[in-house]
Tab-separated table of C-alpha atoms in Angstrom:
chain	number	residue	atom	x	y	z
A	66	UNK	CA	-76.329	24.211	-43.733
A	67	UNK	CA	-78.073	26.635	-41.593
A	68	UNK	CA	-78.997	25.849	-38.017
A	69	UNK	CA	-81.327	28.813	-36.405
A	70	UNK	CA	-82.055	27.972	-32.757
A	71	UNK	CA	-83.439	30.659	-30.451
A	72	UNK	CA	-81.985	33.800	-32.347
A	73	UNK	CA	-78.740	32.306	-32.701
A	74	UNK	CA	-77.614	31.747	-36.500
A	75	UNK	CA	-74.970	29.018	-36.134
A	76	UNK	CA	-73.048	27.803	-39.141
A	77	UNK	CA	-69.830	25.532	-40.142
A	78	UNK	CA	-67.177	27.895	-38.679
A	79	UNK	CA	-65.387	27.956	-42.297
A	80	UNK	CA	-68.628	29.380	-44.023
A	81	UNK	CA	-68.429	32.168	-46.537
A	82	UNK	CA	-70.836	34.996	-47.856
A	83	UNK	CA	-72.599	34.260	-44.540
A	84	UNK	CA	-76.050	35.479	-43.961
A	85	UNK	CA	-77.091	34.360	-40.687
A	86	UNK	CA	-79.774	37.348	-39.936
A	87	UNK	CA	-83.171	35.620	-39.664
A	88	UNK	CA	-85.768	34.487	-36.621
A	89	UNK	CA	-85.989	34.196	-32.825
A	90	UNK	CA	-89.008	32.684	-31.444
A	91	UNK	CA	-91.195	33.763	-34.517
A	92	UNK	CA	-94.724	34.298	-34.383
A	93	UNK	CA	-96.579	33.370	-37.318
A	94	UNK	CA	-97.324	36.709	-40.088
A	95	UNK	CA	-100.989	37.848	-38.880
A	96	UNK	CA	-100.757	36.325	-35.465
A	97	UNK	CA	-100.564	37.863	-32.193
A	98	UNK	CA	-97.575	37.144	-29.966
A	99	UNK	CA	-98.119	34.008	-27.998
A	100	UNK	CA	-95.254	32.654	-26.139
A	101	UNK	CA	-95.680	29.352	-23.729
A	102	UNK	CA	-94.668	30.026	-20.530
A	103	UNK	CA	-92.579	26.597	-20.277
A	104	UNK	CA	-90.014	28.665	-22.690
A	105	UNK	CA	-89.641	31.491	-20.469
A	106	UNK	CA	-88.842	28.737	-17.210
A	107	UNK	CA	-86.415	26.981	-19.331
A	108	UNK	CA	-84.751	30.590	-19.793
A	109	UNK	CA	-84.545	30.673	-16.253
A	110	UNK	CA	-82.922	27.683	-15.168
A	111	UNK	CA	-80.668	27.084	-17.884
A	112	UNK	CA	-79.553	30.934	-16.803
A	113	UNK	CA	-79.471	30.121	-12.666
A	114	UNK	CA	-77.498	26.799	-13.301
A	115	UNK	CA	-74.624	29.091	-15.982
A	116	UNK	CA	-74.973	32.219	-14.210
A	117	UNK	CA	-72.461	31.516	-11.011
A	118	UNK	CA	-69.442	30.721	-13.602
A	119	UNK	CA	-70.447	33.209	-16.881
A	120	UNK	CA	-72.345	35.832	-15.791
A	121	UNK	CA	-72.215	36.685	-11.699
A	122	UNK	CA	-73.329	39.674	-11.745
A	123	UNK	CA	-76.108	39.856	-14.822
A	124	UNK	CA	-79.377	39.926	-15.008
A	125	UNK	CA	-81.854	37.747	-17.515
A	126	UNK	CA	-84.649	40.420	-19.217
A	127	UNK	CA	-86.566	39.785	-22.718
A	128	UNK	CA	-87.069	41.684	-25.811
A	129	UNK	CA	-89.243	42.296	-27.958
A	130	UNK	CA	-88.490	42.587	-31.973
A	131	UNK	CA	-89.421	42.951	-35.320
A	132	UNK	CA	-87.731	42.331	-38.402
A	133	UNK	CA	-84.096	44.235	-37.228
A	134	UNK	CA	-86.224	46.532	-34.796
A	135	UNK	CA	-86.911	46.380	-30.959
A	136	UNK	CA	-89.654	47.354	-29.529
A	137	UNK	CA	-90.000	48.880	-26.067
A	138	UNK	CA	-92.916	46.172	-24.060
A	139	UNK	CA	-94.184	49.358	-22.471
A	140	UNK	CA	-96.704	50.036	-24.738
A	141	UNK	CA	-97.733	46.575	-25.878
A	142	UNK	CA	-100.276	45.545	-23.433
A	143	UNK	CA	-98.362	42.217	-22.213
A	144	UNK	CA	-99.558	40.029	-20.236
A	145	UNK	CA	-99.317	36.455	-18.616
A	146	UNK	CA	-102.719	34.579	-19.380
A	147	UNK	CA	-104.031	31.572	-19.131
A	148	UNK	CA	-106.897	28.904	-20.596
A	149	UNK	CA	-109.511	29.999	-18.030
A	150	UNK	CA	-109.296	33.613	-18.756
A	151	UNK	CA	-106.796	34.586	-15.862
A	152	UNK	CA	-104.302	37.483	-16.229
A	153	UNK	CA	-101.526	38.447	-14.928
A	154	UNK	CA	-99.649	41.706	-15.288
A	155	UNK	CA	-95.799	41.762	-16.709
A	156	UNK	CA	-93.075	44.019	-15.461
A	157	UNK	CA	-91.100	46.089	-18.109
A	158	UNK	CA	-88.140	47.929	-16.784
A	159	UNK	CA	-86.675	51.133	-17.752
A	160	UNK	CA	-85.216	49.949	-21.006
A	161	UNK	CA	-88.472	48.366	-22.213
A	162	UNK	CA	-87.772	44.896	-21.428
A	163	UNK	CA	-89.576	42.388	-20.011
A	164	UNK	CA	-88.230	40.837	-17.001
A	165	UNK	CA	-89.938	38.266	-15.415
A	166	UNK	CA	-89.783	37.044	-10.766
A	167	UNK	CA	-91.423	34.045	-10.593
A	168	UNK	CA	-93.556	32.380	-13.177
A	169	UNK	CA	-97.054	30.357	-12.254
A	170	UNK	CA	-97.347	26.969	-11.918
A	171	UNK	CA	-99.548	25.789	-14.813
A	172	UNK	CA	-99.862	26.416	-18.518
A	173	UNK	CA	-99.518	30.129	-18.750
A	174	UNK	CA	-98.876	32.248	-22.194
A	175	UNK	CA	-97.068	35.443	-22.424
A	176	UNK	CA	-99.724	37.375	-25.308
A	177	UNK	CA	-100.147	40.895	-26.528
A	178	UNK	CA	-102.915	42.167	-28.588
A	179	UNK	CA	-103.240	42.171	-32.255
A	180	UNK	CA	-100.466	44.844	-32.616
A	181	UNK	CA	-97.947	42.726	-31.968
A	182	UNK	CA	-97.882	40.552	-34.806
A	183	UNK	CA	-94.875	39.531	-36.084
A	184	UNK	CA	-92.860	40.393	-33.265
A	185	UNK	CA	-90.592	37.325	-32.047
A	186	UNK	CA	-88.636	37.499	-28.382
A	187	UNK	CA	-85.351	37.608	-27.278
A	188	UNK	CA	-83.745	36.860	-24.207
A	189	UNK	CA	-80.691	38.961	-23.359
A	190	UNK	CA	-78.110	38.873	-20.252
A	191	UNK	CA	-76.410	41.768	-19.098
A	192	UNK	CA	-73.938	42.915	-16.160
A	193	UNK	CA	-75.032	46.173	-14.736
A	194	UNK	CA	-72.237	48.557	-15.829
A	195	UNK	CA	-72.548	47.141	-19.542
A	196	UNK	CA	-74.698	47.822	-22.690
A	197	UNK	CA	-75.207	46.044	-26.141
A	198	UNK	CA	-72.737	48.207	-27.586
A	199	UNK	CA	-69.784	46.919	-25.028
A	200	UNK	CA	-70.517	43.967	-23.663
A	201	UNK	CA	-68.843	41.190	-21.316
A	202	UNK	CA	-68.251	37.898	-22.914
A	203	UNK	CA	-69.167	35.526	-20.720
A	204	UNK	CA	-72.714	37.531	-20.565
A	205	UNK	CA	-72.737	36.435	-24.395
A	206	UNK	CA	-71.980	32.858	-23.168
A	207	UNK	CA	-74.574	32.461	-20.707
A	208	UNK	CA	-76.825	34.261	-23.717
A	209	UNK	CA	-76.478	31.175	-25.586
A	210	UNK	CA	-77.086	28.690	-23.364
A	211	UNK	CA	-80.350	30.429	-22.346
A	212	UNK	CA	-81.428	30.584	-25.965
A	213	UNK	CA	-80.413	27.039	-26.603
A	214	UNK	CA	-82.504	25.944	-23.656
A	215	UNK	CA	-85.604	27.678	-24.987
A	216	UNK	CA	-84.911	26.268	-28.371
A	217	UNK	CA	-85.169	22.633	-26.807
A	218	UNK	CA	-88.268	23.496	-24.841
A	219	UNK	CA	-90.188	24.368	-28.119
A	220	UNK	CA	-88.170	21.983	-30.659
A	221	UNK	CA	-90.325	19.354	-32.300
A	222	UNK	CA	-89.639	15.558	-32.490
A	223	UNK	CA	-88.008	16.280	-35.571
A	224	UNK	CA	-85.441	19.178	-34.717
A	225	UNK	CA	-84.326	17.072	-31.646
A	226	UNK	CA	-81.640	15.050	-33.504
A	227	UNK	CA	-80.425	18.462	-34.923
A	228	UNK	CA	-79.900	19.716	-31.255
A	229	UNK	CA	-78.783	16.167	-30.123
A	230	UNK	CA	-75.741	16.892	-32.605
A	231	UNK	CA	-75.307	20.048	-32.000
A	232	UNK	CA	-75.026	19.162	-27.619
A	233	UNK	CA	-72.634	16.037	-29.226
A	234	UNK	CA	-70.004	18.441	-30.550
A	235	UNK	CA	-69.695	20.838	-28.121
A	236	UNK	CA	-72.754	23.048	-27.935
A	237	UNK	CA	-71.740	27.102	-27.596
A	238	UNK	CA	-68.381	26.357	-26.468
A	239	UNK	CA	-67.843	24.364	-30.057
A	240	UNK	CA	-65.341	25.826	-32.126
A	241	UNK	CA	-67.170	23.991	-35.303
A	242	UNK	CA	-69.854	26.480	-35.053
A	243	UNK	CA	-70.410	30.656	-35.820
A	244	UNK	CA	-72.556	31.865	-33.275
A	245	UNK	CA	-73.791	35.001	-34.515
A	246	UNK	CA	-75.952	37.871	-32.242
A	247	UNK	CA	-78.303	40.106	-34.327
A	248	UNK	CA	-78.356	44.104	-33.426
A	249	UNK	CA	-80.743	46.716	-34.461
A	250	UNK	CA	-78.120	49.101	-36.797
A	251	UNK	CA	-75.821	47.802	-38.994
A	252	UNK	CA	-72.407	47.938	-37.670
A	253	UNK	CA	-69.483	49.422	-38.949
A	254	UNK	CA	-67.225	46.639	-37.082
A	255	UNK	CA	-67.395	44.765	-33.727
A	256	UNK	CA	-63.818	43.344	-31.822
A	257	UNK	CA	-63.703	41.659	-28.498
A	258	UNK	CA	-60.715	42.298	-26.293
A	259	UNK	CA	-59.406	40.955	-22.925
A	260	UNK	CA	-56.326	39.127	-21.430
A	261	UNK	CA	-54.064	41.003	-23.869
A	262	UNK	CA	-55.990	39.443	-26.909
A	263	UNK	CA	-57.966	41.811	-29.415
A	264	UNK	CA	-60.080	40.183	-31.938
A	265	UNK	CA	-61.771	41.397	-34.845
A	266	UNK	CA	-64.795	39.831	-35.441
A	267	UNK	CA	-66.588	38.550	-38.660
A	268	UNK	CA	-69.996	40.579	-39.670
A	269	UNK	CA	-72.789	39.344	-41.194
A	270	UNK	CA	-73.320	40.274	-45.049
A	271	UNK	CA	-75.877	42.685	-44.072
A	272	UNK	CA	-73.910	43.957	-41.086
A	273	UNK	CA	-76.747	43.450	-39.066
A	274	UNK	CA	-75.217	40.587	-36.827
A	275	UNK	CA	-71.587	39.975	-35.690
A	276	UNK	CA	-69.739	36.515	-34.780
A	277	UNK	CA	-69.550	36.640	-31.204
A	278	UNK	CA	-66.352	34.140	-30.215
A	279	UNK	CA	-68.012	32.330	-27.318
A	280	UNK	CA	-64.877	29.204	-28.313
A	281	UNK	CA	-62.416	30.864	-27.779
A	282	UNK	CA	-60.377	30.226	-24.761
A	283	UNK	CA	-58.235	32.912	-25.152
A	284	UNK	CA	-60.949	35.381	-24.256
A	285	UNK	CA	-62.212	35.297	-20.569
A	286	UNK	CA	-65.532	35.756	-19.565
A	287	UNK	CA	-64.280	39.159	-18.842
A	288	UNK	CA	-63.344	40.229	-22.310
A	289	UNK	CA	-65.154	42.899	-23.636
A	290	UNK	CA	-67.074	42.823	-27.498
A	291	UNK	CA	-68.132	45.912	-28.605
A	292	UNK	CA	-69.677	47.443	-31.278
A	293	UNK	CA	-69.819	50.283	-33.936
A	294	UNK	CA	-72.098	51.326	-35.508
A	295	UNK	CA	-72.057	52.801	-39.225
């Protein structure tokens, strides 16, 4: 059984012919993007309360994607509204993400025009000194938690058991679980490597997402994954 949660494919660590690759936050085909605001403030705590431990020195930005494509926000005409026609303007830093200060109070909506259907969002944590291609571990970590947060913030009555189990058994520490992170070209291999320990890690059938090994004690928060691309 497949659990998707946030843009994290998790299955039964033992799984085989594994294709996790499917959606974030998805936006329904022929709609425009509409995010709730409430989402984007989970993000944020979950990522101040795991930061101090995982990720000191990173920083918590959003992407936007479609299908196994991101999209720079520069272009997209984002904005923060809300039900009484009020707008606010989003920043987008160098790389074409979305990074967000402080949020209003209130029920806001991050929305883009019509172009932007069928684009979904990520949120992604990075050190400065590191990139997607060779990244710290514990960023990956604190990656999860924020995407598990937003998960619960959006989950329905229905998908709350399925997150109450997954929380029961260890959440993204649990060893009973593949946590795999989607990338935009298909890789040609990915390894992690720290405290003496080098690990290849398992792809995804159509190489488009790799295993990260946020269970493994072995690995510090320091470790390194990187990637390769074909």
């Amino acid at each position: 059984m497949r659990m998707m949660v946030a843009g994290l494919a998790m299955m039964p660590a033992d799984a085989q012919d594994i294709e996790p690759d499917g959606p974030d936050i998805v936006v329904t085909a022929g709609k425009p993007l509409r995010v709730d605001a409430k989402l984007l403030r989970a993000a944020q705590r979950r990522f101040a309360e795991d930061r101090p431990a995982h990720a000191p020195r990173a920083t918590l930005r959003f992407e936007l994607w479609r299908g196994y494509s991101r999209i720079s926000a520069t272009d997209v005409g984002l904005a923060l509204t809300d039900g009484a026609g009020g707008q606010l303007p989003v920043t987008i830093d160098g790389d074409g993400r979305v990074v967000f200060a402080t949020l209003p109070a209130g029920r806001w909506f991050l929305t883009a025009p019509a172009q932007s259907q069928g684009m979904h969002l990520r949120p992604i944590v990075l050190s400065s000194g590191t990139s997607v291609e060779d990244r710290r571990l514990g960023d990956l970590r604190a990656q999860c938690r924020v995407m598990v947060a937003m998960a619960k913030a959006d989950a329905s009555l229905l998908a709350m058991p399925l997150i109450g189990m997954f929380d029961a058994i260890g959440g993204c520490a649990s060893k009973r679980f593949g946590f795999y992170h989607p990338v935009e070209h298909p890789l040609a291999s990915a390894t992690a490597t720290g405290a003496g320990v080098m690990r290849t890690l398992r792809l995804s059938v159509t190489s488009t997402s790799y295993e990260a090994p946020l269970s493994d004690r072995n690995l510090p928060n320091d470790a390194r994954v990187r990637l390769a691309y074909r």
